[in-house]
Amino acid sequence: MDSKVSVCRFFVVLLVSLAMGHQHSAQARLLKDKPDRHNAAATARWLVSQNSWGSLNTISTDLGGAPFGNIVSFSDGEHNSGTGIPYFYLTTLDPTAQNALKDQRSSLTISEYPLGTCGQKDPENPSCAKLTLTGKLKVLKEGSEEAEFAKIALFTKHPEMKGWPKSHNFQFFKLDIEDLFLINWFGGPKPLTVEEYLHPKT
Amino acid sequence: MDSKVSVCRFFVVLLVSLAMGHQHSAQARLLKDKPDRHNAAATARWLVSQNSWGSLNTISTDLGGAPFGNIVSFSDGEHNSGTGIPYFYLTTLDPTAQNALKDQRSSLTISEYPLGTCGQKDPENPSCAKLTLTGKLKVLKEGSEEAEFAKIALFTKHPEMKGWPKSHNFQFFKLDIEDLFLINWFGGPKPLTVEEYLHPKT
């Protein structure tokens, strides 16, 4: 019986590890519960604080002015103390930073789906929340106060970035938000101003 | 001892269920292993066949010509028999279809990250693959052979779509691919033509 229990214990430890592994990859940093769906500002801020990556979209002159989406990591602050403003660590070796330096028009698109809280719903189902922040993608002046904030925000959530090659000349960028498009239920996008988003009522 | 074994068995069953649940949400339909990283065409086709959603990016005249990314579901065919061409089920109640009917320039951006195969790597790490398909987003003629193919492709991978409201006038769209941007390792994007992508060597 002791050996059965010990085999059993082994499986429990293994499965906890497996479950934690999946949780890590799928739900990294899901530190807050999803807000009430009627609270658009809180929902949008939750999506930005809990997601760590999205599609950052710029205008590509190389591709005839096409909208060019690129997978990037972002951060709006340290864990659970975000400002709602997404910061990025980009190199001009990549087209996104090149595009933004020519034309700042940009959007960041993120989804609730990879957080693992949409259950069995389809990713396009309106009750599986999605958010598009549209604005201007701006490079931050090296050594400025905001660049230092971006550095802490990004390196806290993306520690690997600290070791990225200096020769690639990564720079800190921010998305200066001008418009929000949030779907988190049926009935079309939720009305939400930049002011409401940046200063949400709790 | 019997009660201990039985409690233990309960935890094993519970943890298997949890692990399966996470696997379902994070790795739905991960039916093929990741191809060799040197095979760009196979890697791009794998990303398209194993992912079920991405950011579909269009030009928004309402937002001053900004690139507007939107989370959508897509399918390139039935499970493991995809064509590489992404199909969508969109309504003009949503800006993406509205934009595409005015200006077909578009891109679809997807990541390996939500498939759960990037391990502990950051989503922006070049070895965690990412793909941008750029081209023209075109509505398919209702009842055409290609629209019927799109319907099977989408409804197989996204069964929920069958029940979406008729009153929303969903239509089938395709992305006519003109350019591919694939990063799946260090050293910049992998050279990959549309021809190589559509007819990959196995």
mmCIF file of C-alpha atoms in Angstrom:
data_model
loop_
_atom_site.group_PDB
_atom_site.id
_atom_site.type_symbol
_atom_site.label_atom_id
_atom_site.label_comp_id
_atom_site.label_asym_id
_atom_site.label_seq_id
_atom_site.Cartn_x
_atom_site.Cartn_y
_atom_site.Cartn_z
ATOM 1 C CA MET A 1 0.000 0.000 0.000
ATOM 2 C CA ASP A 2 2.877 2.368 0.824
ATOM 3 C CA SER A 3 4.307 1.900 -2.655
ATOM 4 C CA LYS A 4 0.876 2.631 -4.185
ATOM 5 C CA VAL A 5 0.663 5.849 -2.172
ATOM 6 C CA SER A 6 4.166 6.803 -3.196
ATOM 7 C CA VAL A 7 3.435 6.154 -6.911
ATOM 8 C CA CYS A 8 0.280 8.160 -6.457
ATOM 9 C CA ARG A 9 2.211 11.020 -4.857
ATOM 10 C CA PHE A 10 4.605 11.010 -7.793
ATOM 11 C CA PHE A 11 1.686 11.418 -10.232
ATOM 12 C CA VAL A 12 0.156 14.185 -8.165
ATOM 13 C CA VAL A 13 3.479 16.106 -8.164
ATOM 14 C CA LEU A 14 3.906 15.480 -11.893
ATOM 15 C CA LEU A 15 0.410 16.635 -12.715
ATOM 16 C CA VAL A 16 0.659 19.722 -10.514
ATOM 17 C CA SER A 17 3.860 20.568 -12.418
ATOM 18 C CA LEU A 18 2.099 19.982 -15.742
ATOM 19 C CA ALA A 19 -0.876 22.072 -14.718
ATOM 20 C CA MET A 20 1.423 24.859 -13.484
ATOM 21 C CA GLY A 21 3.408 24.669 -16.729
ATOM 22 C CA HIS A 22 0.259 25.126 -18.813
ATOM 23 C CA GLN A 23 -0.888 27.861 -16.520
ATOM 24 C CA HIS A 24 2.447 29.599 -16.893
ATOM 25 C CA SER A 25 2.392 29.526 -20.683
ATOM 26 C CA ALA A 26 -1.284 30.326 -21.105
ATOM 27 C CA GLN A 27 -2.061 32.575 -18.197
ATOM 28 C CA ALA A 28 1.179 34.221 -17.215
ATOM 29 C CA ARG A 29 0.578 37.023 -14.755
ATOM 30 C CA LEU A 30 -3.204 36.656 -14.537
ATOM 31 C CA LEU A 31 -3.198 38.398 -11.211
ATOM 32 C CA LYS A 32 -6.607 40.039 -11.228
ATOM 33 C CA ASP A 33 -10.069 38.695 -11.943
ATOM 34 C CA LYS A 34 -11.910 39.946 -15.007
ATOM 35 C CA PRO A 35 -13.884 43.079 -14.104
ATOM 36 C CA ASP A 36 -17.637 43.433 -14.444
ATOM 37 C CA ARG A 37 -18.448 43.584 -18.133
ATOM 38 C CA HIS A 38 -20.403 46.823 -17.739
ATOM 39 C CA ASN A 39 -17.229 48.599 -16.634
ATOM 40 C CA ALA A 40 -15.571 49.281 -19.997
ATOM 41 C CA ALA A 41 -12.587 51.218 -18.636
ATOM 42 C CA ALA A 42 -11.747 48.578 -16.027
ATOM 43 C CA THR A 43 -12.115 45.800 -18.603
ATOM 44 C CA ALA A 44 -9.787 47.544 -21.066
ATOM 45 C CA ARG A 45 -7.219 48.253 -18.327
ATOM 46 C CA TRP A 46 -7.449 44.620 -17.195
ATOM 47 C CA LEU A 47 -6.771 43.364 -20.729
ATOM 48 C CA VAL A 48 -3.720 45.630 -21.022
ATOM 49 C CA SER A 49 -2.330 44.780 -17.592
ATOM 50 C CA GLN A 50 -2.824 41.013 -17.860
ATOM 51 C CA ASN A 51 -1.654 40.515 -21.448
ATOM 52 C CA SER A 52 2.068 40.600 -22.174
ATOM 53 C CA TRP A 53 2.023 40.605 -25.973
ATOM 54 C CA GLY A 54 -0.125 41.636 -28.923
ATOM 55 C CA SER A 55 -0.086 42.695 -32.547
ATOM 56 C CA LEU A 56 1.490 46.115 -33.036
ATOM 57 C CA ASN A 57 0.314 47.520 -36.329
ATOM 58 C CA THR A 58 2.008 50.177 -38.450
ATOM 59 C CA ILE A 59 1.854 51.469 -42.030
ATOM 60 C CA SER A 60 4.373 49.748 -44.292
ATOM 61 C CA THR A 61 5.697 51.928 -47.085
ATOM 62 C CA ASP A 62 7.693 48.908 -48.308
ATOM 63 C CA LEU A 63 4.408 47.030 -48.814
ATOM 64 C CA GLY A 64 2.458 49.730 -50.646
ATOM 65 C CA GLY A 65 1.141 51.382 -47.489
ATOM 66 C CA ALA A 66 -0.375 48.146 -46.205
ATOM 67 C CA PRO A 67 -1.232 47.826 -42.514
ATOM 68 C CA PHE A 68 1.583 45.656 -41.139
ATOM 69 C CA GLY A 69 0.892 43.790 -37.896
ATOM 70 C CA ASN A 70 3.818 42.431 -35.918
ATOM 71 C CA ILE A 71 3.867 40.311 -32.764
ATOM 72 C CA VAL A 72 5.564 42.250 -29.970
ATOM 73 C CA SER A 73 5.796 42.191 -26.197
ATOM 74 C CA PHE A 74 4.617 45.172 -24.215
ATOM 75 C CA SER A 75 4.093 46.406 -20.678
ATOM 76 C CA ASP A 76 2.095 49.227 -19.131
ATOM 77 C CA GLY A 77 3.898 49.098 -15.801
ATOM 78 C CA GLU A 78 4.923 46.765 -13.050
ATOM 79 C CA HIS A 79 2.602 43.905 -12.099
ATOM 80 C CA ASN A 80 -0.791 45.302 -11.132
ATOM 81 C CA SER A 81 0.340 48.918 -11.095
ATOM 82 C CA GLY A 82 0.087 49.701 -14.783
ATOM 83 C CA THR A 83 -0.732 53.104 -16.232
ATOM 84 C CA GLY A 84 -2.683 51.784 -19.226
ATOM 85 C CA ILE A 85 -0.084 53.171 -21.644
ATOM 86 C CA PRO A 86 1.709 50.377 -23.521
ATOM 87 C CA TYR A 87 5.486 50.546 -23.809
ATOM 88 C CA PHE A 88 7.614 48.542 -26.225
ATOM 89 C CA TYR A 89 11.282 47.602 -26.695
ATOM 90 C CA LEU A 90 11.946 47.684 -30.424
ATOM 91 C CA THR A 91 14.883 47.690 -32.800
ATOM 92 C CA THR A 92 15.054 49.310 -36.227
ATOM 93 C CA LEU A 93 16.345 45.983 -37.508
ATOM 94 C CA ASP A 94 12.624 45.125 -37.448
ATOM 95 C CA PRO A 95 10.096 46.770 -39.840
ATOM 96 C CA THR A 96 7.735 47.963 -37.076
ATOM 97 C CA ALA A 97 10.178 50.473 -35.592
ATOM 98 C CA GLN A 98 11.300 51.499 -39.099
ATOM 99 C CA ASN A 99 7.671 52.135 -40.099
ATOM 100 C CA ALA A 100 6.867 54.077 -36.927
ATOM 101 C CA LEU A 101 9.834 56.409 -37.410
ATOM 102 C CA LYS A 102 8.418 57.300 -40.874
ATOM 103 C CA ASP A 103 4.705 57.333 -39.957
ATOM 104 C CA GLN A 104 3.584 57.187 -36.316
ATOM 105 C CA ARG A 105 0.035 55.964 -37.052
ATOM 106 C CA SER A 106 -0.331 52.680 -35.204
ATOM 107 C CA SER A 107 -2.565 50.353 -33.227
ATOM 108 C CA LEU A 108 -2.065 47.635 -30.628
ATOM 109 C CA THR A 109 -4.484 44.704 -30.736
ATOM 110 C CA ILE A 110 -4.933 42.282 -27.847
ATOM 111 C CA SER A 111 -7.343 39.533 -26.900
ATOM 112 C CA GLU A 112 -8.682 37.921 -23.758
ATOM 113 C CA TYR A 113 -8.401 34.517 -25.438
ATOM 114 C CA PRO A 114 -4.765 33.701 -24.569
ATOM 115 C CA LEU A 115 -5.416 34.562 -20.909
ATOM 116 C CA GLY A 116 -7.491 31.381 -20.756
ATOM 117 C CA THR A 117 -10.638 33.042 -19.365
ATOM 118 C CA CYS A 118 -12.842 32.693 -22.466
ATOM 119 C CA GLY A 119 -13.655 29.069 -21.683
ATOM 120 C CA GLN A 120 -15.063 27.219 -24.675
ATOM 121 C CA LYS A 121 -16.074 30.393 -26.487
ATOM 122 C CA ASP A 122 -14.707 31.109 -29.942
ATOM 123 C CA PRO A 123 -11.982 33.823 -30.031
ATOM 124 C CA GLU A 124 -14.292 35.908 -32.278
ATOM 125 C CA ASN A 125 -17.247 35.553 -29.891
ATOM 126 C CA PRO A 126 -18.005 39.102 -28.637
ATOM 127 C CA SER A 127 -18.082 37.936 -25.025
ATOM 128 C CA CYS A 128 -14.392 36.932 -25.334
ATOM 129 C CA ALA A 129 -13.020 40.452 -24.914
ATOM 130 C CA LYS A 130 -10.810 42.175 -27.461
ATOM 131 C CA LEU A 131 -9.244 45.599 -27.522
ATOM 132 C CA THR A 132 -7.632 47.837 -30.110
ATOM 133 C CA LEU A 133 -5.733 50.909 -28.940
ATOM 134 C CA THR A 134 -5.144 53.294 -31.850
ATOM 135 C CA GLY A 135 -2.748 56.242 -31.738
ATOM 136 C CA LYS A 136 0.814 57.300 -32.466
ATOM 137 C CA LEU A 137 3.821 55.073 -31.861
ATOM 138 C CA LYS A 138 6.590 57.299 -30.518
ATOM 139 C CA VAL A 139 10.207 56.641 -29.658
ATOM 140 C CA LEU A 140 11.162 57.818 -26.167
ATOM 141 C CA LYS A 141 14.203 60.010 -25.647
ATOM 142 C CA GLU A 142 17.053 57.940 -24.227
ATOM 143 C CA GLY A 143 17.551 58.607 -20.537
ATOM 144 C CA SER A 144 14.298 60.557 -20.174
ATOM 145 C CA GLU A 145 12.077 59.963 -17.163
ATOM 146 C CA GLU A 146 9.493 58.180 -19.319
ATOM 147 C CA ALA A 147 12.171 55.977 -20.944
ATOM 148 C CA GLU A 148 13.296 54.959 -17.441
ATOM 149 C CA PHE A 149 9.690 54.141 -16.512
ATOM 150 C CA ALA A 150 9.300 52.102 -19.730
ATOM 151 C CA LYS A 151 12.511 50.240 -18.910
ATOM 152 C CA ILE A 152 11.277 49.202 -15.464
ATOM 153 C CA ALA A 153 7.814 48.351 -16.836
ATOM 154 C CA LEU A 154 9.212 46.184 -19.633
ATOM 155 C CA PHE A 155 12.113 44.536 -17.814
ATOM 156 C CA THR A 156 9.855 43.585 -14.883
ATOM 157 C CA LYS A 157 7.367 41.745 -17.075
ATOM 158 C CA HIS A 158 9.886 40.616 -19.712
ATOM 159 C CA PRO A 159 13.123 39.898 -17.791
ATOM 160 C CA GLU A 160 14.657 38.282 -20.860
ATOM 161 C CA MET A 161 14.860 41.720 -22.507
ATOM 162 C CA LYS A 162 17.683 42.761 -20.173
ATOM 163 C CA GLY A 163 19.973 40.385 -22.031
ATOM 164 C CA TRP A 164 19.017 41.310 -25.599
ATOM 165 C CA PRO A 165 22.013 42.285 -27.752
ATOM 166 C CA LYS A 166 23.229 45.875 -27.272
ATOM 167 C CA SER A 167 24.360 45.881 -30.927
ATOM 168 C CA HIS A 168 20.691 45.759 -32.031
ATOM 169 C CA ASN A 169 20.106 49.234 -30.592
ATOM 170 C CA PHE A 170 16.756 48.514 -28.990
ATOM 171 C CA GLN A 171 14.829 51.655 -28.062
ATOM 172 C CA PHE A 172 11.829 52.302 -25.849
ATOM 173 C CA PHE A 173 8.601 53.263 -27.610
ATOM 174 C CA LYS A 174 5.142 54.199 -26.350
ATOM 175 C CA LEU A 175 1.717 54.162 -27.918
ATOM 176 C CA ASP A 176 0.119 57.564 -27.452
ATOM 177 C CA ILE A 177 -3.521 56.467 -27.364
ATOM 178 C CA GLU A 178 -6.119 58.438 -29.337
ATOM 179 C CA ASP A 179 -8.947 55.917 -29.691
ATOM 180 C CA LEU A 180 -10.166 52.714 -28.034
ATOM 181 C CA PHE A 181 -12.176 49.923 -29.596
ATOM 182 C CA LEU A 182 -13.381 47.439 -26.980
ATOM 183 C CA ILE A 183 -15.710 44.510 -27.561
ATOM 184 C CA ASN A 184 -16.532 42.501 -24.437
ATOM 185 C CA TRP A 185 -20.174 41.567 -24.984
ATOM 186 C CA PHE A 186 -22.895 41.488 -27.621
ATOM 187 C CA GLY A 187 -24.216 44.748 -29.042
ATOM 188 C CA GLY A 188 -21.140 46.348 -30.592
ATOM 189 C CA PRO A 189 -18.155 48.217 -29.186
ATOM 190 C CA LYS A 190 -18.403 49.706 -25.699
ATOM 191 C CA PRO A 191 -18.272 53.508 -25.591
ATOM 192 C CA LEU A 192 -14.960 54.403 -23.959
ATOM 193 C CA THR A 193 -12.955 57.630 -24.078
ATOM 194 C CA VAL A 194 -9.201 57.940 -23.591
ATOM 195 C CA GLU A 195 -9.879 59.997 -20.459
ATOM 196 C CA GLU A 196 -12.112 57.267 -18.975
ATOM 197 C CA TYR A 197 -9.512 54.640 -19.864
ATOM 198 C CA LEU A 198 -6.573 56.510 -18.341
ATOM 199 C CA HIS A 199 -8.485 57.402 -15.178
ATOM 200 C CA PRO A 200 -10.879 54.497 -14.558
ATOM 201 C CA LYS A 201 -13.316 54.591 -11.676
ATOM 202 C CA THR A 202 -12.721 51.678 -9.367
ATOM 203 C CA MET B 1 -4.658 3.257 3.601
ATOM 204 C CA ASP B 2 -7.544 2.601 1.212
ATOM 205 C CA SER B 3 -9.003 6.012 1.972
ATOM 206 C CA LYS B 4 -5.608 7.618 1.318
ATOM 207 C CA VAL B 5 -5.397 5.845 -2.062
ATOM 208 C CA SER B 6 -8.897 6.905 -2.888
ATOM 209 C CA VAL B 7 -8.229 10.581 -1.982
ATOM 210 C CA CYS B 8 -5.079 10.325 -4.031
ATOM 211 C CA ARG B 9 -7.011 8.919 -7.010
ATOM 212 C CA PHE B 10 -9.446 11.818 -6.731
ATOM 213 C CA PHE B 11 -6.582 14.331 -6.967
ATOM 214 C CA VAL B 12 -5.034 12.502 -9.918
ATOM 215 C CA VAL B 13 -8.371 12.610 -11.803
ATOM 216 C CA LEU B 14 -8.852 16.268 -10.865
ATOM 217 C CA LEU B 15 -5.363 17.237 -11.982
ATOM 218 C CA VAL B 16 -5.625 15.296 -15.246
ATOM 219 C CA SER B 17 -8.850 17.208 -15.913
ATOM 220 C CA LEU B 18 -7.177 20.516 -15.060
ATOM 221 C CA ALA B 19 -4.174 19.742 -17.231
ATOM 222 C CA MET B 20 -6.462 18.715 -20.121
ATOM 223 C CA GLY B 21 -8.527 21.852 -19.625
ATOM 224 C CA HIS B 22 -5.461 24.073 -19.886
ATOM 225 C CA GLN B 23 -4.270 22.085 -22.862
ATOM 226 C CA HIS B 24 -7.642 22.555 -24.532
ATOM 227 C CA SER B 25 -7.706 26.293 -24.057
ATOM 228 C CA ALA B 26 -4.072 26.927 -24.880
ATOM 229 C CA GLN B 27 -3.283 24.328 -27.484
ATOM 230 C CA ALA B 28 -6.578 23.545 -29.190
ATOM 231 C CA ARG B 29 -5.973 21.585 -32.376
ATOM 232 C CA LEU B 30 -2.193 21.344 -32.014
ATOM 233 C CA LEU B 31 -2.206 18.290 -34.233
ATOM 234 C CA LYS B 32 1.224 18.498 -35.800
ATOM 235 C CA ASP B 33 4.675 18.972 -34.327
ATOM 236 C CA LYS B 34 6.581 22.157 -35.128
ATOM 237 C CA PRO B 35 8.565 21.669 -38.335
ATOM 238 C CA ASP B 36 12.323 21.987 -38.606
ATOM 239 C CA ARG B 37 13.180 25.670 -38.238
ATOM 240 C CA HIS B 38 15.176 25.690 -41.463
ATOM 241 C CA ASN B 39 12.016 24.883 -43.437
ATOM 242 C CA ALA B 40 10.400 28.326 -43.665
ATOM 243 C CA ALA B 41 7.425 27.282 -45.801
ATOM 244 C CA ALA B 42 6.524 24.345 -43.547
ATOM 245 C CA THR B 43 6.891 26.518 -40.440
ATOM 246 C CA ALA B 44 4.597 29.231 -41.866
ATOM 247 C CA ARG B 45 2.019 26.636 -42.970
ATOM 248 C CA TRP B 46 2.179 25.020 -39.520
ATOM 249 C CA LEU B 47 1.544 28.364 -37.802
ATOM 250 C CA VAL B 48 -1.483 28.998 -40.031
ATOM 251 C CA SER B 49 -2.918 25.513 -39.667
ATOM 252 C CA GLN B 50 -2.475 25.256 -35.885
ATOM 253 C CA ASN B 51 -3.617 28.748 -34.932
ATOM 254 C CA SER B 52 -7.314 29.535 -34.968
ATOM 255 C CA TRP B 53 -7.231 33.307 -34.451
ATOM 256 C CA GLY B 54 -5.047 36.337 -35.052
ATOM 257 C CA SER B 55 -5.019 40.072 -35.614
ATOM 258 C CA LEU B 56 -6.558 41.042 -38.960
ATOM 259 C CA ASN B 57 -5.322 44.483 -39.879
ATOM 260 C CA THR B 58 -6.968 46.961 -42.248
ATOM 261 C CA ILE B 59 -6.753 50.676 -43.043
ATOM 262 C CA SER B 60 -9.268 52.709 -41.058
ATOM 263 C CA THR B 61 -10.548 55.788 -42.876
ATOM 264 C CA ASP B 62 -12.558 56.610 -39.730
ATOM 265 C CA LEU B 63 -9.303 56.828 -37.758
ATOM 266 C CA GLY B 64 -7.299 58.987 -40.164
ATOM 267 C CA GLY B 65 -5.991 56.073 -42.226
ATOM 268 C CA ALA B 66 -4.524 54.336 -39.172
ATOM 269 C CA PRO B 67 -3.709 50.626 -39.331
ATOM 270 C CA PHE B 68 -6.565 49.016 -37.405
ATOM 271 C CA GLY B 69 -5.946 45.532 -35.998
ATOM 272 C CA ASN B 70 -8.903 43.422 -34.923
ATOM 273 C CA ILE B 71 -8.991 40.021 -33.262
ATOM 274 C CA VAL B 72 -10.695 37.523 -35.581
ATOM 275 C CA SER B 73 -10.972 33.784 -36.029
ATOM 276 C CA PHE B 74 -9.781 32.203 -39.247
ATOM 277 C CA SER B 75 -9.286 28.866 -40.934
ATOM 278 C CA ASP B 76 -7.272 27.701 -43.923
ATOM 279 C CA GLY B 77 -9.130 24.386 -44.259
ATOM 280 C CA GLU B 78 -10.213 21.364 -42.309
ATOM 281 C CA HIS B 79 -7.942 19.999 -39.588
ATOM 282 C CA ASN B 80 -4.534 19.189 -41.072
ATOM 283 C CA SER B 81 -5.625 19.646 -44.685
ATOM 284 C CA GLY B 82 -5.313 23.423 -44.956
ATOM 285 C CA THR B 83 -4.420 25.301 -48.125
ATOM 286 C CA GLY B 84 -2.448 28.055 -46.372
ATOM 287 C CA ILE B 85 -5.021 30.681 -47.453
ATOM 288 C CA PRO B 86 -6.825 32.182 -44.453
ATOM 289 C CA TYR B 87 -10.600 32.535 -44.631
ATOM 290 C CA PHE B 88 -12.736 34.699 -42.337
ATOM 291 C CA TYR B 89 -16.401 35.074 -41.385
ATOM 292 C CA LEU B 90 -17.021 38.797 -40.965
ATOM 293 C CA THR B 91 -19.935 41.190 -40.673
ATOM 294 C CA THR B 92 -20.039 44.806 -41.835
ATOM 295 C CA LEU B 93 -21.359 45.633 -38.359
ATOM 296 C CA ASP B 94 -17.660 45.407 -37.518
ATOM 297 C CA PRO B 95 -15.074 47.962 -38.789
ATOM 298 C CA THR B 96 -12.730 45.364 -40.307
ATOM 299 C CA ALA B 97 -15.173 44.266 -43.026
ATOM 300 C CA GLN B 98 -16.230 47.888 -43.570
ATOM 301 C CA ASN B 99 -12.598 48.929 -44.032
ATOM 302 C CA ALA B 100 -11.797 46.036 -46.383
ATOM 303 C CA LEU B 101 -14.730 46.858 -48.654
ATOM 304 C CA LYS B 102 -13.275 50.379 -49.062
ATOM 305 C CA ASP B 103 -9.563 49.436 -49.164
ATOM 306 C CA GLN B 104 -8.480 45.818 -49.508
ATOM 307 C CA ARG B 105 -4.942 46.342 -48.154
ATOM 308 C CA SER B 106 -4.629 44.063 -45.148
ATOM 309 C CA SER B 107 -2.459 41.745 -43.087
ATOM 310 C CA LEU B 108 -2.998 38.822 -40.745
ATOM 311 C CA THR B 109 -0.618 38.482 -37.795
ATOM 312 C CA ILE B 110 -0.226 35.292 -35.790
ATOM 313 C CA SER B 111 2.133 33.955 -33.149
ATOM 314 C CA GLU B 112 3.415 30.621 -31.974
ATOM 315 C CA TYR B 113 3.110 31.822 -28.388
ATOM 316 C CA PRO B 114 -0.550 30.884 -27.729
ATOM 317 C CA LEU B 115 0.087 27.369 -29.081
ATOM 318 C CA GLY B 116 2.119 26.769 -25.924
ATOM 319 C CA THR B 117 5.264 25.577 -27.711
ATOM 320 C CA CYS B 118 7.501 28.565 -26.919
ATOM 321 C CA GLY B 119 8.286 27.285 -23.445
ATOM 322 C CA GLN B 120 9.689 29.988 -21.176
ATOM 323 C CA LYS B 121 10.739 32.212 -24.062
ATOM 324 C CA ASP B 122 9.422 35.749 -24.329
ATOM 325 C CA PRO B 123 6.734 36.231 -27.031
ATOM 326 C CA GLU B 124 9.090 38.708 -28.771
ATOM 327 C CA ASN B 125 12.029 36.273 -28.708
ATOM 328 C CA PRO B 126 12.805 35.491 -32.382
ATOM 329 C CA SER B 127 12.820 31.744 -31.718
ATOM 330 C CA CYS B 128 9.131 31.964 -30.713
ATOM 331 C CA ALA B 129 7.796 32.043 -34.283
ATOM 332 C CA LYS B 130 5.630 34.833 -35.670
ATOM 333 C CA LEU B 131 4.122 35.371 -39.075
ATOM 334 C CA THR B 132 2.559 38.265 -40.954
ATOM 335 C CA LEU B 133 0.687 37.538 -44.172
ATOM 336 C CA THR B 134 0.155 40.745 -46.150
ATOM 337 C CA GLY B 135 -2.198 41.067 -49.112
ATOM 338 C CA LYS B 136 -5.740 41.961 -50.114
ATOM 339 C CA LEU B 137 -8.789 41.113 -48.010
ATOM 340 C CA LYS B 138 -11.555 40.121 -50.438
ATOM 341 C CA VAL B 139 -15.179 39.218 -49.925
ATOM 342 C CA LEU B 140 -16.155 35.928 -51.577
ATOM 343 C CA LYS B 141 -19.175 35.747 -53.871
ATOM 344 C CA GLU B 142 -22.049 34.096 -52.027
ATOM 345 C CA GLY B 143 -22.617 30.528 -53.186
ATOM 346 C CA SER B 144 -19.311 30.404 -55.115
ATOM 347 C CA GLU B 145 -17.149 27.307 -54.915
ATOM 348 C CA GLU B 146 -14.560 29.159 -52.841
ATOM 349 C CA ALA B 147 -17.237 30.505 -50.459
ATOM 350 C CA GLU B 148 -18.420 26.919 -49.940
ATOM 351 C CA PHE B 149 -14.830 25.844 -49.227
ATOM 352 C CA ALA B 150 -14.439 28.748 -46.775
ATOM 353 C CA LYS B 151 -17.677 27.736 -45.047
ATOM 354 C CA ILE B 152 -16.501 24.164 -44.475
ATOM 355 C CA ALA B 153 -13.032 25.360 -43.421
ATOM 356 C CA LEU B 154 -14.420 27.855 -40.915
ATOM 357 C CA PHE B 155 -17.362 25.878 -39.541
ATOM 358 C CA THR B 156 -15.150 22.807 -38.975
ATOM 359 C CA LYS B 157 -12.655 24.703 -36.830
ATOM 360 C CA HIS B 158 -15.158 27.189 -35.387
ATOM 361 C CA PRO B 159 -18.427 25.236 -34.969
ATOM 362 C CA GLU B 160 -19.960 28.085 -32.966
ATOM 363 C CA MET B 161 -20.095 30.180 -36.158
ATOM 364 C CA LYS B 162 -22.937 28.035 -37.537
ATOM 365 C CA GLY B 163 -25.244 29.575 -34.962
ATOM 366 C CA TRP B 164 -24.223 33.224 -35.369
ATOM 367 C CA PRO B 165 -27.194 35.531 -36.090
ATOM 368 C CA LYS B 166 -28.364 35.552 -39.727
ATOM 369 C CA SER B 167 -29.441 39.179 -39.252
ATOM 370 C CA HIS B 168 -25.773 40.214 -38.934
ATOM 371 C CA ASN B 169 -25.171 39.259 -42.579
ATOM 372 C CA PHE B 170 -21.837 37.534 -42.037
ATOM 373 C CA GLN B 171 -19.893 37.015 -45.252
ATOM 374 C CA PHE B 172 -16.896 34.880 -46.153
ATOM 375 C CA PHE B 173 -13.646 36.722 -46.840
ATOM 376 C CA LYS B 174 -10.188 35.543 -47.904
ATOM 377 C CA LEU B 175 -6.742 37.059 -47.623
ATOM 378 C CA ASP B 176 -5.101 37.020 -51.042
ATOM 379 C CA ILE B 177 -1.482 36.754 -49.912
ATOM 380 C CA GLU B 178 1.172 38.930 -51.578
ATOM 381 C CA ASP B 179 3.972 38.908 -49.007
ATOM 382 C CA LEU B 180 5.127 36.832 -46.047
ATOM 383 C CA PHE B 181 7.123 37.968 -43.034
ATOM 384 C CA LEU B 182 8.274 35.030 -40.912
ATOM 385 C CA ILE B 183 10.569 35.166 -37.923
ATOM 386 C CA ASN B 184 11.344 31.819 -36.347
ATOM 387 C CA TRP B 185 14.968 32.194 -35.309
ATOM 388 C CA PHE B 186 17.710 34.750 -34.842
ATOM 389 C CA GLY B 187 19.097 36.569 -37.876
ATOM 390 C CA GLY B 188 16.055 38.373 -39.278
ATOM 391 C CA PRO B 189 13.078 37.268 -41.342
ATOM 392 C CA LYS B 190 13.313 33.993 -43.288
ATOM 393 C CA PRO B 191 13.230 34.409 -47.068
ATOM 394 C CA LEU B 192 9.906 32.946 -48.210
ATOM 395 C CA THR B 193 7.941 33.531 -51.417
ATOM 396 C CA VAL B 194 4.181 33.146 -51.807
ATOM 397 C CA GLU B 195 4.840 30.302 -54.278
ATOM 398 C CA GLU B 196 7.027 28.439 -51.748
ATOM 399 C CA TYR B 197 4.420 28.998 -49.048
ATOM 400 C CA LEU B 198 1.475 27.780 -51.129
ATOM 401 C CA HIS B 199 3.367 24.747 -52.431
ATOM 402 C CA PRO B 200 5.700 23.726 -49.612
ATOM 403 C CA LYS B 201 8.099 20.833 -50.055
ATOM 404 C CA THR B 202 7.415 18.151 -47.478
#
